[in-house]
Tab-separated table of C-alpha atoms in Angstrom:
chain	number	residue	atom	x	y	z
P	1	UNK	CA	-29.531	21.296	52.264
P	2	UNK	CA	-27.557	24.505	51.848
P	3	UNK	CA	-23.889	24.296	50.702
P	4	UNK	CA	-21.597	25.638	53.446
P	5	UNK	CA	-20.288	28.289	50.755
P	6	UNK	CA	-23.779	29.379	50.534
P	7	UNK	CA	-23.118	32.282	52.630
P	8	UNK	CA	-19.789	33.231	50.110
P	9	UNK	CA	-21.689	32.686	46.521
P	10	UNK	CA	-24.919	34.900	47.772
P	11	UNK	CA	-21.790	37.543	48.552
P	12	UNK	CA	-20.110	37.119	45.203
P	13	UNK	CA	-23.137	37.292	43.430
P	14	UNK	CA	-25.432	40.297	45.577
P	15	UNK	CA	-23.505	42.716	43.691
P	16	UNK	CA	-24.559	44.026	40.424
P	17	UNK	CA	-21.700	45.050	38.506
P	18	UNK	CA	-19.675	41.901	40.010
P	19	UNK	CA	-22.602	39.818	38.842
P	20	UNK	CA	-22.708	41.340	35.573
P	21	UNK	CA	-18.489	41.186	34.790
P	22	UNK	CA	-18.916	37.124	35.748
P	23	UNK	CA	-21.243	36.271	33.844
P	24	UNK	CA	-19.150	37.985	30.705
P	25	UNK	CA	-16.031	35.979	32.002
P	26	UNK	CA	-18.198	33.194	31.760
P	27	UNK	CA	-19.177	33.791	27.979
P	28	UNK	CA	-15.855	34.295	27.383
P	29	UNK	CA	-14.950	30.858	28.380
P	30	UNK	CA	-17.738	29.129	27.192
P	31	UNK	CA	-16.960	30.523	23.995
P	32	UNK	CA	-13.222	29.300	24.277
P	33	UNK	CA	-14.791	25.743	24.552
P	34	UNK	CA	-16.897	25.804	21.804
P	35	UNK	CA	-13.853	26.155	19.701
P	36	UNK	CA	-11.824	23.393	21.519
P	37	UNK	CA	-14.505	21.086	20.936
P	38	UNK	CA	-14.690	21.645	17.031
P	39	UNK	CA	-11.391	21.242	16.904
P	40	UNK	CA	-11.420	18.327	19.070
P	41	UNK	CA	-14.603	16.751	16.630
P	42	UNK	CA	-12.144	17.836	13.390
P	43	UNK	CA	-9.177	15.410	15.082
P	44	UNK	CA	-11.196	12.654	16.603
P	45	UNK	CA	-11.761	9.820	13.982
P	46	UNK	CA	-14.593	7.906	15.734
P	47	UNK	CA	-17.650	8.980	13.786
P	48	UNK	CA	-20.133	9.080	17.364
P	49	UNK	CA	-17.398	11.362	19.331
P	50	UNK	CA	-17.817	14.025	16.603
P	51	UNK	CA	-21.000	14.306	16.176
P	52	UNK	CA	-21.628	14.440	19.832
P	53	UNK	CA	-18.527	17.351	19.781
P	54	UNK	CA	-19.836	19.189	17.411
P	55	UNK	CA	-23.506	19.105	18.934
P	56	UNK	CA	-21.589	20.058	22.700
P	57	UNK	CA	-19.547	23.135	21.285
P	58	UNK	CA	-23.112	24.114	19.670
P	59	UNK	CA	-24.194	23.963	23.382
P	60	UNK	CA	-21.084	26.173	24.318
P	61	UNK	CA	-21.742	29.061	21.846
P	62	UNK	CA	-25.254	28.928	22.809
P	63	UNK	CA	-24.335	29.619	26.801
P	64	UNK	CA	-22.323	32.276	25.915
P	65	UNK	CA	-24.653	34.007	24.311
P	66	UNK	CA	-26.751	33.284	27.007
P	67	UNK	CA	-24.108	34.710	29.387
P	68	UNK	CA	-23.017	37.820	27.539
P	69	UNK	CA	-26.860	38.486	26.569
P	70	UNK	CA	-28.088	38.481	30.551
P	71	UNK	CA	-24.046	40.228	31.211
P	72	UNK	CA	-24.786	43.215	28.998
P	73	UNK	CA	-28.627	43.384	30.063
P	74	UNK	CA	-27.162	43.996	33.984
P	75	UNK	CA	-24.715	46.708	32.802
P	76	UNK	CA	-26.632	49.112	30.977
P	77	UNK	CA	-29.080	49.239	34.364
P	78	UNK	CA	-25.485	50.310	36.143
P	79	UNK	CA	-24.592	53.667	36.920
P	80	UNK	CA	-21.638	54.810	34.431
P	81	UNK	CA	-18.032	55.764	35.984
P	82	UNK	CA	-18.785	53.841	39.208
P	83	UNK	CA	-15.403	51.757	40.029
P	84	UNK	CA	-16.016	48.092	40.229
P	85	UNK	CA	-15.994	45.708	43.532
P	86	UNK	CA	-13.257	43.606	43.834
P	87	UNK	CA	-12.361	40.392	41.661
P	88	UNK	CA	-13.874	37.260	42.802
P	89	UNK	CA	-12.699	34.572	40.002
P	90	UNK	CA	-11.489	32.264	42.418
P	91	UNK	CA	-14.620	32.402	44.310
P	92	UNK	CA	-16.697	31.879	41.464
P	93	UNK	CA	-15.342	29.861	38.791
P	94	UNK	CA	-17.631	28.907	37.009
P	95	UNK	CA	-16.721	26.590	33.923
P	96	UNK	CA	-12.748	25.794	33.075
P	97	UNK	CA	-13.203	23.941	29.862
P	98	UNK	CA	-10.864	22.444	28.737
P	99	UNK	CA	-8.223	24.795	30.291
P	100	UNK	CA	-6.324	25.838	27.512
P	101	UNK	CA	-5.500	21.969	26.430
P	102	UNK	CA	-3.565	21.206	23.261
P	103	UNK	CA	-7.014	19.390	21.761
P	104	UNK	CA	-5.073	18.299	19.208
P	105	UNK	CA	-2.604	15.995	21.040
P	106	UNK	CA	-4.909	14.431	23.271
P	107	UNK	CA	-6.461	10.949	23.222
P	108	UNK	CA	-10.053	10.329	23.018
P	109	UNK	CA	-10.256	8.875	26.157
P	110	UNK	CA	-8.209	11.379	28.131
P	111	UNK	CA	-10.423	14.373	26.203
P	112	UNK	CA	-13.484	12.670	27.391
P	113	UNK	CA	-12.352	12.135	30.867
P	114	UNK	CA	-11.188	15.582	31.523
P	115	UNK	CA	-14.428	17.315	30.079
P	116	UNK	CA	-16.545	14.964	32.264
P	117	UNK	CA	-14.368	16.170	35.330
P	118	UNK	CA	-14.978	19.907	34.136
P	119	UNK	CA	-18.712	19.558	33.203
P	120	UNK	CA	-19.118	17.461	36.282
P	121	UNK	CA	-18.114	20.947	38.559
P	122	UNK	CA	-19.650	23.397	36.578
P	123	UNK	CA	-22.577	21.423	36.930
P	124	UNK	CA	-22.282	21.740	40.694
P	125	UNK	CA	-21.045	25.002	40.815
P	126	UNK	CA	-24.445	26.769	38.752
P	127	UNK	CA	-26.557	24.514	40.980
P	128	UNK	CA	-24.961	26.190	43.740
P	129	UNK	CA	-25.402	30.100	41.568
P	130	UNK	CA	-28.813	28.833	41.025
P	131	UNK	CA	-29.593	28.623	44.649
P	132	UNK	CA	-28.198	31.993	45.781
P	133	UNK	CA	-29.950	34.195	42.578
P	134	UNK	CA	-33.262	33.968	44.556
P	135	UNK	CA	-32.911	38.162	43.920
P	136	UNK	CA	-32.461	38.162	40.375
P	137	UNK	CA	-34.777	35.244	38.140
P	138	UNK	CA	-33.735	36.538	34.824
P	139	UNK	CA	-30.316	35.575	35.934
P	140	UNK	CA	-31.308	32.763	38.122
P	141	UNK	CA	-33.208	31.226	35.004
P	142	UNK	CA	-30.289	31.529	32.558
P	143	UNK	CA	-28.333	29.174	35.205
P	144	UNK	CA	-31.331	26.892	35.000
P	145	UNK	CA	-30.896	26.554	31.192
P	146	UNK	CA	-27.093	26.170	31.069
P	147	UNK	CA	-26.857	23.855	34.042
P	148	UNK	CA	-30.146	21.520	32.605
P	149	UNK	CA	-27.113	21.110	29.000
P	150	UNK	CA	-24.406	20.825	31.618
P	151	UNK	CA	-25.888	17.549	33.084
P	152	UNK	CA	-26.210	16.002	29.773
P	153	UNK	CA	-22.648	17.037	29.019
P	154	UNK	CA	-21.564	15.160	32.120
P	155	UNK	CA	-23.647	12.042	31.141
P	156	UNK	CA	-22.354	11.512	27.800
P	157	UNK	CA	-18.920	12.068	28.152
P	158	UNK	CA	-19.084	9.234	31.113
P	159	UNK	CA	-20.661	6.991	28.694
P	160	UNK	CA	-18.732	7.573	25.936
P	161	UNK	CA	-15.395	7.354	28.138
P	162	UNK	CA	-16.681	4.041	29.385
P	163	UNK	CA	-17.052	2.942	25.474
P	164	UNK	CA	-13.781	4.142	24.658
P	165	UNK	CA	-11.753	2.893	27.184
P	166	UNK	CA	-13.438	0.570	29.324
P	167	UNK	CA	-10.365	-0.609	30.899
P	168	UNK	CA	-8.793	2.434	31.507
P	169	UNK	CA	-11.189	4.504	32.636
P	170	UNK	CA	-10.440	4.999	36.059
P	171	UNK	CA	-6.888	5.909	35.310
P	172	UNK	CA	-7.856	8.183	32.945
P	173	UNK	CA	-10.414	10.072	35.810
P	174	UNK	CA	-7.757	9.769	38.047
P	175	UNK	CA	-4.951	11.427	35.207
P	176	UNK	CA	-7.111	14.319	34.876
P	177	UNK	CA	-7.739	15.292	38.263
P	178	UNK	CA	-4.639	15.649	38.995
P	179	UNK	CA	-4.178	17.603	36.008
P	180	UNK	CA	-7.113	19.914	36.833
P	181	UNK	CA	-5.385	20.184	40.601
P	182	UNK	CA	-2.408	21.317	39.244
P	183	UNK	CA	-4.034	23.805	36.918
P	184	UNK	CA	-6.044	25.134	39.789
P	185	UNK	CA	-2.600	25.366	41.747
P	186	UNK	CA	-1.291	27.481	38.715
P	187	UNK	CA	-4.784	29.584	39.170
P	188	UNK	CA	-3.927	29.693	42.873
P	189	UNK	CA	-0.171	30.826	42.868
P	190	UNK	CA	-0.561	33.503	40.074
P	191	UNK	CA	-3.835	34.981	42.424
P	192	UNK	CA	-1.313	34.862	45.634
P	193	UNK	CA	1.615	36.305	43.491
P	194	UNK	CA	-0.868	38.787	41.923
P	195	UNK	CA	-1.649	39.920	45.985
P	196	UNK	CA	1.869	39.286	47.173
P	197	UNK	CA	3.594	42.052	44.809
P	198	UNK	CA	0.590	44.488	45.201
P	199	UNK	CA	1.495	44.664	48.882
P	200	UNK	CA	5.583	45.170	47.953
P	201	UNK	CA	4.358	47.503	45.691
P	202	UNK	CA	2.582	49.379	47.826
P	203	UNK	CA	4.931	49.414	50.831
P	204	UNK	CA	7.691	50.570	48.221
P	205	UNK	CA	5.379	53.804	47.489
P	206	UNK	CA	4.978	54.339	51.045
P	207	UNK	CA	8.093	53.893	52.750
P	208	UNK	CA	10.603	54.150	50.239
P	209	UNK	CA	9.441	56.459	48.078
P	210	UNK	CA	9.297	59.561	50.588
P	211	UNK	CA	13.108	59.531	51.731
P	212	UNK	CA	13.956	60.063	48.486
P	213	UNK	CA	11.006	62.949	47.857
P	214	UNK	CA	12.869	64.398	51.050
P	215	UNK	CA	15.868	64.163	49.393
P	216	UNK	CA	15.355	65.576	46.501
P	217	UNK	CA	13.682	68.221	47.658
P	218	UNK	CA	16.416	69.195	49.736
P	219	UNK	CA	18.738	69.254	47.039
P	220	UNK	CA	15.995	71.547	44.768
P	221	UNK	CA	16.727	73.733	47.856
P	222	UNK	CA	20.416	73.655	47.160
P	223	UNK	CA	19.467	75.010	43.303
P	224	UNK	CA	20.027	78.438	42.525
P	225	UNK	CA	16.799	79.721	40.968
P	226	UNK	CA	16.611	81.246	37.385
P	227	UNK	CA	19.271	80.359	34.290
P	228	UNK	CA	22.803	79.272	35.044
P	229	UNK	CA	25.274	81.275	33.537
P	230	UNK	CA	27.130	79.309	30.611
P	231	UNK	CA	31.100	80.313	30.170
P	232	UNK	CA	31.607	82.248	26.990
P	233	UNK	CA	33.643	79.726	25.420
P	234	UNK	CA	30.957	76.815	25.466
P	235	UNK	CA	28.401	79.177	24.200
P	236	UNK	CA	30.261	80.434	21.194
P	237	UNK	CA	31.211	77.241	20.550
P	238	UNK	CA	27.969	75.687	20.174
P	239	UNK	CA	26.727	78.206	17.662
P	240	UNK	CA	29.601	77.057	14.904
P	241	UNK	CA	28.887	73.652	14.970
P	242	UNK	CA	26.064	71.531	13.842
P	243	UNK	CA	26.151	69.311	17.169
């Protein structure tokens, strides 16, 4: 059964150049979560939890390799100087990690629940890249790779949130989806603000801007063309001084 945003992925992802800058955004952030994870496995003391962090945030660095690797292959096949289609984040988010958490003051249990959240939609989200890539295996199959580590990343979190806090796991699921709504909000609003002032801008150029190109053109009309004359006085002057 097709996802109904089937249609938009296979349009975010037909393009080769657009195809080719996310999957670099991607490396870029599974890179970023590598190094949260170390640093989560240097602050966690349960012995289990940092092992299994530092074995994750292996996973990470590996993806992103993956991702830049399969990037970089798509843009050298691109025509040079061509100007790229429009930006499509939103549409194709691909993994948040740990969206630029302080690592260091969070809980075990509220770590684990919000990277089983994250890992839990990235999971979803390739399957759904995965189905659209139908043009493009090499691609296609790098999905297949990451999202095959992605659903082990989602299992072990759960379990290990369960061992950690089996009384308070649910509120800790429910803590950090509201946390990851309100950082997709943040996404949201800075995306709408980002389109709101490239309209002002625009209108500024287009109907402010010429009355005062009129303007000033008019008063270049005013001008008296070649040098001014300068009063004897001020240009003798200005010859005995330093200033």
């Amino acid at each position: 059964m097709q996802s109904p945003l089937s249609s938009v992925h296979r349009w975010v992802w037909r393009d080769a150049r657009r195809r080719a800058n996310n999957l670099l955004r991607f490396a870029e952030v599974e890179a970023d979560g590598g190094r949260d994870l170390v640093r989560a496995a240097e602050q966690t003391k349960d012995p289990l939890l940092r092992r299994l962090f530092l074995v994750h945030a292996l996973d990470e660095q590996r993806h992103a390799g993956l991702f830049r690797q399969r990037g970089l292959a798509l843009l050298s096949g691109l025509p040079r100087g061509a100007d790229g289609p429009a930006n499509t984040d939103w549409l194709a988010p691909g993994e948040r990690g740990l969206d630029d958490l302080r690592v260091e003051q969070e809980a075990d249990g509220a770590l684990l629940a919000f990277l089983h959240l994250s890992e839990k939609a990235a999971a979803r989200d390739f399957t759904h890249y995965i189905a659209v890539l139908d043009g493009d295996p090499p691609t296609r199959e790098v999905f297949e790779k990451v999202c095959h580590d992605e659903a082990f990343h989602m299992n072990y979190t759960h379990a290990q949130l369960l061992r950690v806090a089996p009384k308070d796991h649910g509120r800790l699921l429910w803590m950090a989806r509201l946390r990851r709504l309100w950082s997709l909000y943040l996404r949201f609003a800075g995306a709408l603000a980002s389109v709101i002032g490239t309209v002002v801008l625009t209108l500024q150029y287009f109907v402010l801007l010429p009355p005062f190109a009129l303007m000033a053109r008019r008063a270049q009309r005013r001008e008296p063309e070649g040098w001014s004359p300068i009063a004897a006085e001020r240009n003798g002057a200005a010859l005995k001084r330093q200033y």
